[in-house]
Coordinates of C-alpha atoms and ligand atoms in Angstrom, one line a residue:
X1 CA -15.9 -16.6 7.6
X2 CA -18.7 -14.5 7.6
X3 CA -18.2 -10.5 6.6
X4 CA -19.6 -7.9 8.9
X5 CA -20.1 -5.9 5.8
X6 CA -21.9 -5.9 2.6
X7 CA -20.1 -7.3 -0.9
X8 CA -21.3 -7.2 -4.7
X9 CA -23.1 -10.1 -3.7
X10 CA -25.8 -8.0 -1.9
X11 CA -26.6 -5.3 -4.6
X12 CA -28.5 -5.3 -7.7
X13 CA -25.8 -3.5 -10.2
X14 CA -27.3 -3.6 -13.3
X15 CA -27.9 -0.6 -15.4
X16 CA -27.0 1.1 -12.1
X17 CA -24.5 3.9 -11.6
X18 CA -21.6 2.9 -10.0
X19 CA -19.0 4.9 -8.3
X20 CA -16.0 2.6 -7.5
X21 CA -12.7 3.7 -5.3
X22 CA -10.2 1.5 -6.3
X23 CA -6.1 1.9 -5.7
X24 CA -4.3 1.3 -8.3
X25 CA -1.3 3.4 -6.9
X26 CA 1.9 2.2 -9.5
X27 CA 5.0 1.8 -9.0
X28 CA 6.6 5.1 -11.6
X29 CA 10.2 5.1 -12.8
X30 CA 11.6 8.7 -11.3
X31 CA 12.9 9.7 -14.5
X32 CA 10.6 8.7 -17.0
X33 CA 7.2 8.8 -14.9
X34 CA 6.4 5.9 -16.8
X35 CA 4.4 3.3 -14.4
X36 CA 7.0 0.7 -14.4
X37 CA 4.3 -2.2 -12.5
X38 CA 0.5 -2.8 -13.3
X39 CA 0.2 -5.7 -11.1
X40 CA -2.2 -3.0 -8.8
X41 CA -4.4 -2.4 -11.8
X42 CA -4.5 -6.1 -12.6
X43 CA -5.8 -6.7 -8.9
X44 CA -9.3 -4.9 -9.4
X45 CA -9.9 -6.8 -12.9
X46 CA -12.6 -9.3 -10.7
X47 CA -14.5 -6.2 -9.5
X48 CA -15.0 -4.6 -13.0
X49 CA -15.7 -7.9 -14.9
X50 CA -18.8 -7.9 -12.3
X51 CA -19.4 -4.5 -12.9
X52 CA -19.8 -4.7 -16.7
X53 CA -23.2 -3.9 -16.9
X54 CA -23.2 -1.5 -14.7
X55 CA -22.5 2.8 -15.4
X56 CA -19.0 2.8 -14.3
X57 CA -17.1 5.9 -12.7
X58 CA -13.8 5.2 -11.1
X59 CA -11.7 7.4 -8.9
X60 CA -8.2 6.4 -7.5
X61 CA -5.0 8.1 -6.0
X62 CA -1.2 7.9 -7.3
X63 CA 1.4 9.3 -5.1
X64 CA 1.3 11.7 -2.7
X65 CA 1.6 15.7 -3.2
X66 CA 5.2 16.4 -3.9
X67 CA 6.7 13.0 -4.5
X68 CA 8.0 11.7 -8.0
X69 CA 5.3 9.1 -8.5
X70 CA 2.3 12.0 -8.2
X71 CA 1.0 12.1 -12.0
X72 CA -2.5 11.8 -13.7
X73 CA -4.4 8.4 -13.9
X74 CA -4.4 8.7 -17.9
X75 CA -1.5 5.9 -18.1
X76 CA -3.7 4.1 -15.1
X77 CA -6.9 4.1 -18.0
X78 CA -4.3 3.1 -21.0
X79 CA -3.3 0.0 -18.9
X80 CA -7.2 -0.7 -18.5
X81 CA -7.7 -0.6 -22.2
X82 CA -4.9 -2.9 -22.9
X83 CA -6.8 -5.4 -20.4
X84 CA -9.8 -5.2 -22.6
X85 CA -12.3 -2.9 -20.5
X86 CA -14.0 0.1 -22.3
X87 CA -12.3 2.8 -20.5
X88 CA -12.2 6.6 -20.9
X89 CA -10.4 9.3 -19.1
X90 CA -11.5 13.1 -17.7
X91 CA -9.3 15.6 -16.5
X92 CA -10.8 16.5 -13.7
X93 CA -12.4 15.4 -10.7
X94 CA -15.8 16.6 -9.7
X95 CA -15.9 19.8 -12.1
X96 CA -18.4 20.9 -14.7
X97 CA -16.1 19.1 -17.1
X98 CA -16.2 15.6 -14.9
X99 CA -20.0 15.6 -14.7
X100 CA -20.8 16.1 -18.1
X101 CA -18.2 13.2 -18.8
X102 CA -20.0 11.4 -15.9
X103 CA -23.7 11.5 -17.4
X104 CA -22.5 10.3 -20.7
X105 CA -21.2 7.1 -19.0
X106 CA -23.8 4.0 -20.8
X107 CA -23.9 0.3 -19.4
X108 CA -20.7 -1.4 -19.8
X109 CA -18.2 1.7 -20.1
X110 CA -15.4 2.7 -17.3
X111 CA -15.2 6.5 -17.0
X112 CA -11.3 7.8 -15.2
X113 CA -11.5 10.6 -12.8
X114 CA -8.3 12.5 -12.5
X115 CA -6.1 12.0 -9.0
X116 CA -8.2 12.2 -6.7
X117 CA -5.4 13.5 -4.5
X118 CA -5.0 16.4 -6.8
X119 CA -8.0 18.0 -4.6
X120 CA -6.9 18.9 -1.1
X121 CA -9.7 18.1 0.8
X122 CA -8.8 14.5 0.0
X123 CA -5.3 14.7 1.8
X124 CA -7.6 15.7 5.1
X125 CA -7.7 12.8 7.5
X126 CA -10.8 12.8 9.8
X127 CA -13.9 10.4 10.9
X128 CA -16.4 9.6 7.8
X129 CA -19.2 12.0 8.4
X130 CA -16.9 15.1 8.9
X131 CA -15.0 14.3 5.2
X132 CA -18.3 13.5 4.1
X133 CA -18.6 17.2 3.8
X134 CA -16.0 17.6 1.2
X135 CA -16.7 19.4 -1.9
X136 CA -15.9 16.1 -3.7
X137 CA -18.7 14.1 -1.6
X138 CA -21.1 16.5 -2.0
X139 CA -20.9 17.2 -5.8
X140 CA -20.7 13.9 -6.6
X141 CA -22.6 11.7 -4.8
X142 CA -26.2 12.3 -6.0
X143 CA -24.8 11.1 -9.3
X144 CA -24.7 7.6 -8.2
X145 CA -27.0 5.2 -6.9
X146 CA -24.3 2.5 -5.6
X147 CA -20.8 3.0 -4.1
X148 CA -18.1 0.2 -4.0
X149 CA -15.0 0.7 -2.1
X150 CA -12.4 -1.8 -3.5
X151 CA -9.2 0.1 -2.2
X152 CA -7.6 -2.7 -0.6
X153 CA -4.1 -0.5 -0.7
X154 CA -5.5 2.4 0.9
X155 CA -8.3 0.7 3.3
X156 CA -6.1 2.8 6.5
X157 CA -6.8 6.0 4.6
X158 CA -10.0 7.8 6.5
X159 CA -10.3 10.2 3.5
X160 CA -13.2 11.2 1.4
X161 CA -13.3 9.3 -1.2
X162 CA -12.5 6.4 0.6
X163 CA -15.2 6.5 3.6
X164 CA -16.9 9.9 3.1
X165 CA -19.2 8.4 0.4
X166 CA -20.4 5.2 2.7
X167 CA -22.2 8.0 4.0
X168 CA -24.3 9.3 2.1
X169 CA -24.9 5.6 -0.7
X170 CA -26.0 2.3 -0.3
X171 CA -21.9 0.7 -0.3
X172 CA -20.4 -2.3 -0.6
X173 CA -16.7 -4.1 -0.9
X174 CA -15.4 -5.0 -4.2
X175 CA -14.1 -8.4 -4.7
X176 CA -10.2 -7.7 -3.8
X177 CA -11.3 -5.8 -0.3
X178 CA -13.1 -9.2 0.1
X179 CA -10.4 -11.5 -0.6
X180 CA -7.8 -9.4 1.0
X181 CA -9.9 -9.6 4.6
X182 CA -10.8 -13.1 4.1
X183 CA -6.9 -14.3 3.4
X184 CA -5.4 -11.9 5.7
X185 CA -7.8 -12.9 8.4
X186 CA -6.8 -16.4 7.8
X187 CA -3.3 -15.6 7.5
X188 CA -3.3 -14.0 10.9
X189 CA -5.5 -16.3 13.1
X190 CA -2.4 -19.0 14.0
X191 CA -0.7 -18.4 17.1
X192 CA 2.6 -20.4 15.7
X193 CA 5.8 -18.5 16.5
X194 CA 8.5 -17.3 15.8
X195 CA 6.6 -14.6 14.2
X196 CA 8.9 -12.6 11.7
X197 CA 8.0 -9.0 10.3
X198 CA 10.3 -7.7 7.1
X199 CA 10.0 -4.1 7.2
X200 CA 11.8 -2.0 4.7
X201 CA 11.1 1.1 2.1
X202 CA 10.4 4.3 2.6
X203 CA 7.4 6.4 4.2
X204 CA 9.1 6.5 7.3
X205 CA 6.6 8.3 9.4
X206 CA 3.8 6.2 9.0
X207 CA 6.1 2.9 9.0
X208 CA 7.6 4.0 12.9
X209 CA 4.0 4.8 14.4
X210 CA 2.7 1.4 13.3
X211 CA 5.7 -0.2 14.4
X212 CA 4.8 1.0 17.3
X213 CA 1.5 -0.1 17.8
X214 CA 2.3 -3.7 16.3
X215 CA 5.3 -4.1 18.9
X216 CA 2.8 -3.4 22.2
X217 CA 0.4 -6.5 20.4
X218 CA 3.3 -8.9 21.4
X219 CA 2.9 -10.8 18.0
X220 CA 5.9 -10.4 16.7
X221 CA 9.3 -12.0 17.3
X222 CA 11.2 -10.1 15.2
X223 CA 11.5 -7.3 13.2
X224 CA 13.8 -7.2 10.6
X225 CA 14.3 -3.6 9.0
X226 CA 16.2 -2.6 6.4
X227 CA 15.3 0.4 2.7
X228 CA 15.0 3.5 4.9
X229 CA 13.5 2.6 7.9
X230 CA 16.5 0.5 8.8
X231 CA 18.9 3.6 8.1
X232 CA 16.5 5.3 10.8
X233 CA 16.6 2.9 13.0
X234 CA 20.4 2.9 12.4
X235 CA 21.0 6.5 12.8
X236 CA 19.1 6.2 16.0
X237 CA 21.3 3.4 17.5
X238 CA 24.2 5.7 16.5
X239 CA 25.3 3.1 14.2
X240 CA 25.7 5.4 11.1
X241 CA 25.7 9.2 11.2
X242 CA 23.3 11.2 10.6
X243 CA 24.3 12.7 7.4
X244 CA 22.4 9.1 6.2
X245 CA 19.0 11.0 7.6
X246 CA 19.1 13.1 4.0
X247 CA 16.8 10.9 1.8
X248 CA 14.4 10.3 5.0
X249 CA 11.2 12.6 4.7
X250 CA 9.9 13.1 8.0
X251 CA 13.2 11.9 9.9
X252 CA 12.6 15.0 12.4
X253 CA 9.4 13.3 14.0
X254 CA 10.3 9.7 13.3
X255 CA 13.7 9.7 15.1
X256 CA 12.7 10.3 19.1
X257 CA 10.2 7.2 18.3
X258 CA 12.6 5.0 16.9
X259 CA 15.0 5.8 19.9
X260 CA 11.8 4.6 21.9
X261 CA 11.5 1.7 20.4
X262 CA 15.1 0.5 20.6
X263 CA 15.3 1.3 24.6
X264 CA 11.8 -0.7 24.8
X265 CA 12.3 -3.8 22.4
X266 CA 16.0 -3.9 22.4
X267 CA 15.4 -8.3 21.3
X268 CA 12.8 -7.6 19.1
X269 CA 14.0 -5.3 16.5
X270 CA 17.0 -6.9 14.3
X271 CA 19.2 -4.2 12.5
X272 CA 21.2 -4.3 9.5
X273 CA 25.0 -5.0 10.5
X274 CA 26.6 -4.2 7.2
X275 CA 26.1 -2.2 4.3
X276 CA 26.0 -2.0 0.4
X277 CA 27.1 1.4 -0.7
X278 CA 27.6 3.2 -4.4
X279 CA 30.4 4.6 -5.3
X280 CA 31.7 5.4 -9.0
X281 CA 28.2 3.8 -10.1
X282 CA 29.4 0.6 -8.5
X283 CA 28.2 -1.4 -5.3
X284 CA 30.5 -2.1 -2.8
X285 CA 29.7 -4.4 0.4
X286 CA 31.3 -2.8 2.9
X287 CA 31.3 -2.1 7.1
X288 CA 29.8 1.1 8.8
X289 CA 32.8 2.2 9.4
X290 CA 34.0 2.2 5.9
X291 CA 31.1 3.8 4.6
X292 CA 32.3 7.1 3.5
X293 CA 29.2 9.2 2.9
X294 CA 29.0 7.9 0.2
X295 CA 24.3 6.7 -0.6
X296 CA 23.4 3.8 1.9
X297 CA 21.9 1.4 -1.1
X298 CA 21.0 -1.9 0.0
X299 CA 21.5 -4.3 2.7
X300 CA 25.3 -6.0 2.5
X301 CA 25.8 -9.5 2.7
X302 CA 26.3 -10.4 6.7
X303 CA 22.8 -8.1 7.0
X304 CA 21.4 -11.0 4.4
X305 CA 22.6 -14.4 6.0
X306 CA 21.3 -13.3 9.0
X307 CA 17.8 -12.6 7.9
X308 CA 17.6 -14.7 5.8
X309 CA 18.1 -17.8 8.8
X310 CA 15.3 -15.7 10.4
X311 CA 12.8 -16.0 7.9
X312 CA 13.7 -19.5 6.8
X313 CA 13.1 -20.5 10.7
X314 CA 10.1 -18.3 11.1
X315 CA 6.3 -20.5 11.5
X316 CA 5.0 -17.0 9.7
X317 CA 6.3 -14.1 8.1
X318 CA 4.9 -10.6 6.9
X319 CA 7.1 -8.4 5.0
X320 CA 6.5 -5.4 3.4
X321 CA 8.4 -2.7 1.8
X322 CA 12.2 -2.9 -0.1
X323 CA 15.4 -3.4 1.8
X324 CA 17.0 -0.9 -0.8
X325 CA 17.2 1.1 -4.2
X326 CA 15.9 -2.0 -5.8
X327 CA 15.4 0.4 -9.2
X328 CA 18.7 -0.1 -9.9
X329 CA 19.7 -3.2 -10.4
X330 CA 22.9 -4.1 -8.2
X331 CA 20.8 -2.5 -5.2
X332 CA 17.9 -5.2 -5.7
X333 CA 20.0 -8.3 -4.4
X334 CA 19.0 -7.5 -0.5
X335 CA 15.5 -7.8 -1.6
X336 CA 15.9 -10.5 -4.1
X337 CA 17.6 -12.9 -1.4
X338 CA 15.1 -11.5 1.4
X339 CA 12.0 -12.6 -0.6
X340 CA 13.6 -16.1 -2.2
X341 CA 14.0 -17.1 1.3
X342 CA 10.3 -16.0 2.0
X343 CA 9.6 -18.5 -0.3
X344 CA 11.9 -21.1 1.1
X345 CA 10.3 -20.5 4.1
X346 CA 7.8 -23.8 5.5
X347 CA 5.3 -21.2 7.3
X348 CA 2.5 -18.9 6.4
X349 CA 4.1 -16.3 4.1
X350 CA 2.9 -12.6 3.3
X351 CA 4.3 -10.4 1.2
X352 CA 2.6 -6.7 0.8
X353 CA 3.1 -3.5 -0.6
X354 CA 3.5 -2.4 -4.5
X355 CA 7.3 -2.6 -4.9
X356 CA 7.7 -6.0 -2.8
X357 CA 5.2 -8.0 -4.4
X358 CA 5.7 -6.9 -7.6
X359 CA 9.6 -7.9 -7.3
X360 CA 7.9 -11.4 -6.1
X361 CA 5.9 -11.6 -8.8
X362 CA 8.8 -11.1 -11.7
X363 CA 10.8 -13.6 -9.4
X364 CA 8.0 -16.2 -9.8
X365 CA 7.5 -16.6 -6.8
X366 CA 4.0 -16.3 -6.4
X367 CA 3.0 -20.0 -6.2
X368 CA 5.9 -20.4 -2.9
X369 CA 4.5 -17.9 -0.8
X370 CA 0.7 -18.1 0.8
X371 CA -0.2 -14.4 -0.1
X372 CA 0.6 -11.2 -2.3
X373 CA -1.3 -8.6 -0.6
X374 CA -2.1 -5.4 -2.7
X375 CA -1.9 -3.7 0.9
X376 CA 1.1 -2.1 2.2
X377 CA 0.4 0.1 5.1
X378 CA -3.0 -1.4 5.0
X379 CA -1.8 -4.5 5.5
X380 CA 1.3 -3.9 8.5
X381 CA -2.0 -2.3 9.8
X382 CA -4.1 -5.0 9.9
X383 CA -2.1 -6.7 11.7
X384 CA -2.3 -4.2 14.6
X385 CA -5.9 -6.3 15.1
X386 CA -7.5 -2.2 14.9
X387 CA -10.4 -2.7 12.5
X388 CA -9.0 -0.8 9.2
X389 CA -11.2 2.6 8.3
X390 CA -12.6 1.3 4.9
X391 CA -14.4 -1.6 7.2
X392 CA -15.5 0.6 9.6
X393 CA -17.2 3.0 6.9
X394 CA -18.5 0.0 5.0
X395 CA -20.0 -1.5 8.4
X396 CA -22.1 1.4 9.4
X397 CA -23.4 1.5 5.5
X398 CA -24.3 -2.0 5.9
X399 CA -26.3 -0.9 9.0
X400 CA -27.9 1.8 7.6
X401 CA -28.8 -0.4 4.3
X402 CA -30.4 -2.6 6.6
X403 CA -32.5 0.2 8.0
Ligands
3PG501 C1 0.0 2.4 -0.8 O1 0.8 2.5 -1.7 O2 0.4 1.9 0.3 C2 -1.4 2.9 -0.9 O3 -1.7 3.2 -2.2 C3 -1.7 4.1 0.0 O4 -0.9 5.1 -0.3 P1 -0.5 6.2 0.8 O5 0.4 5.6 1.8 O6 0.2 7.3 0.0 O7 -1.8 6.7 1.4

């Protein structure tokens, strides 16, 4: 398959001063803020082995503004160290205090930028030229003589320090953007059916728009839903009250489209038909009706033997995204049957998304399904067939490098 944009292959990087996007966005325990899953940081070792005599800086997200898993990369760099790379940390992001760190970087060393999300301009969303013009662009790009963008996770993201710097520096993909487009691209060329998406978790709002999109491609066969976007999709088929809308952020704007899509693909999407509920710290499998108020865990077990003959019959499956509180352990058995019968499954198998493939990868299940993408979001939108935003950035810098 041949790339339309440039890889590590293409660029001298020695003794050169590298800036390197990378998402290593964790998994956290709520309490704790501990990262509870490195397999994200693990990913991008490729990229820096090839990068090791090279100045390194690297920037990188965790969590969004507000949410439990929003803390500082230091953790992120302790992980690196334990992996064997020569890896420092600076609080801060494109400060005095960052670009003194940054010109003491020598050949061989990994310097951490803070969050990058803990500077606001990066929450903007907008073409690559306008975020370009962020104060984080701008101060830091003439510190650098090569960007690579090897944010696989966050490749849907058209934010600064994602496309703004393609801009403005010769840029490349790193090895897992590479391998991600290459598999997924394979993944997704067959035109076998049935065609099975597993779609759970949480970030509602973004998970209902691309729903949306990927339903009008007439790909898929069907949608199974469950975690949150299940108890949407529930609430909107008046199936469950909507006292259940409480732990949904953004359930305002998401509902009228869910309502949409049931009226419009009515075969299509496949909802849970029973529940797993807590109550007195306990599970309990249980109907709708004898649901109580009390928290909407997990998928029950009628929900399960019903996707699960879906997915085992499937000729390819996507999934991406929890069918419920899998942090505690009696809520993790919708997703733990869900993703053994991904692997039971004959076709072309893809699981995506932090939580998912990590729970795939303690299950050992790696070698019985075709890919663990590092993409969540990035992945489902892939799928869509719209080029992602990171490929469209890195494109145009290929051009440009061409002259
Ligand atoms: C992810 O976890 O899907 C990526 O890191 C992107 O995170 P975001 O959805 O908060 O942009």
């Amino acid at each position: 398959m041949n790339l339309t944009f440039k890889t590590l292959d293409d660029v001298d990087l020695v003794g050169k001063r590298v800036l390197i996007r990378v998402d290593m966005n964790c998994s956290v325990d709520p309490e704790t803020k501990q990262i509870t899953d490195i397999s994200r940081i693990e990913a991008i070792q490729e990229t820096l082995q090839e990068l090791q005599r090279s100045k390194v800086v690297l920037m990188a997200h965790q969590g969004r503004p507000g949410s439990d898993d929003f803390i500082s990369l230091e953790q992120h760099t302790e992980v690196l160290k334990n992996l064997g790379f020569n890896t420092s940390f600076v609080d801060d992001i494109f400060g005095q205090k960052a670009k003194e760190a940054i010109s003491q970087v020598k050949d061989g060393e990994i310097l951490v930028l803070q969050n990058v999300r803990y500077f606001e301009g990066e929450l903007k969303k907008a073409p690559a030229l306008e975020v370009a013009q962020e104060s984080l662009v701008q101060e830091l790009y003439p510190l650098f003589d090569i960007f690579v963008n090897d944010a696989f996770g966050a490749a849907h993201r058209s934010q600064a320090s994602l496309v703004g710097f393609t801009t403005v520096l010769p840029s490349v993909a790193g090895r897992l953007v590479e391998k991600e487009i290459r598999t997924l691209t394979a993944a997704t060329a067959t035109e076998q059916h049935p065609w099975t998406l597993v779609l759970g978790g949480s970030k509602v709002e973004d998970k209902v728009k691309i729903l949306s999109r990927l339903m009008s491609t007439d790909r898929v066969d069907h949608a199974v839903l469950g975690g949150l976007i299940g108890t949407l999709f529930l609430i909107a088929a008046d199936m469950i009250p909507e006292t259940y809308s409480k732990p949904i952020k953004g359930f305002e704007s998401a509902i009228e489209t869910a309502r949409e899509l049931l009226k419009e693909y009515p075969d299509v999407l496949v909802l849970p038909e029973d529940a797993a509920v807590e109550h007195d710290n306990t599970r309990h499998d249980c109907s709708f009706s004898e649901m109580n108020n009390d928290p909407f865990l997990d998928i029950g077990p009628a929900t399960t033997t019903k996707y699960v003959k879906l997915i085992t019959e499937s000729a390819v499956v996507f999934a991406n995204g929890p069918m419920g509180y899998f942090e505690k352990e009696a809520f993790a058995k919708g997703t733990s049957d869900i993703l053994d019968a991904i692997a039971d499954c004959k076709g072309i198998t893809v699981v995506g998304g932090g939580h998912m493939g990590a729970m795939a990868k303690k299950m050992s299940l790696d070698d019985r399904i075709t890919h663990i993408s590092t993409g969540g979001g990035a992945t489902i939108n892939f799928l869509t067939g719209k080029k992602l935003d990171l490929v469209v950035a890195l494109e145009s810098a290929a051009k440009r490098m061409d002259g």
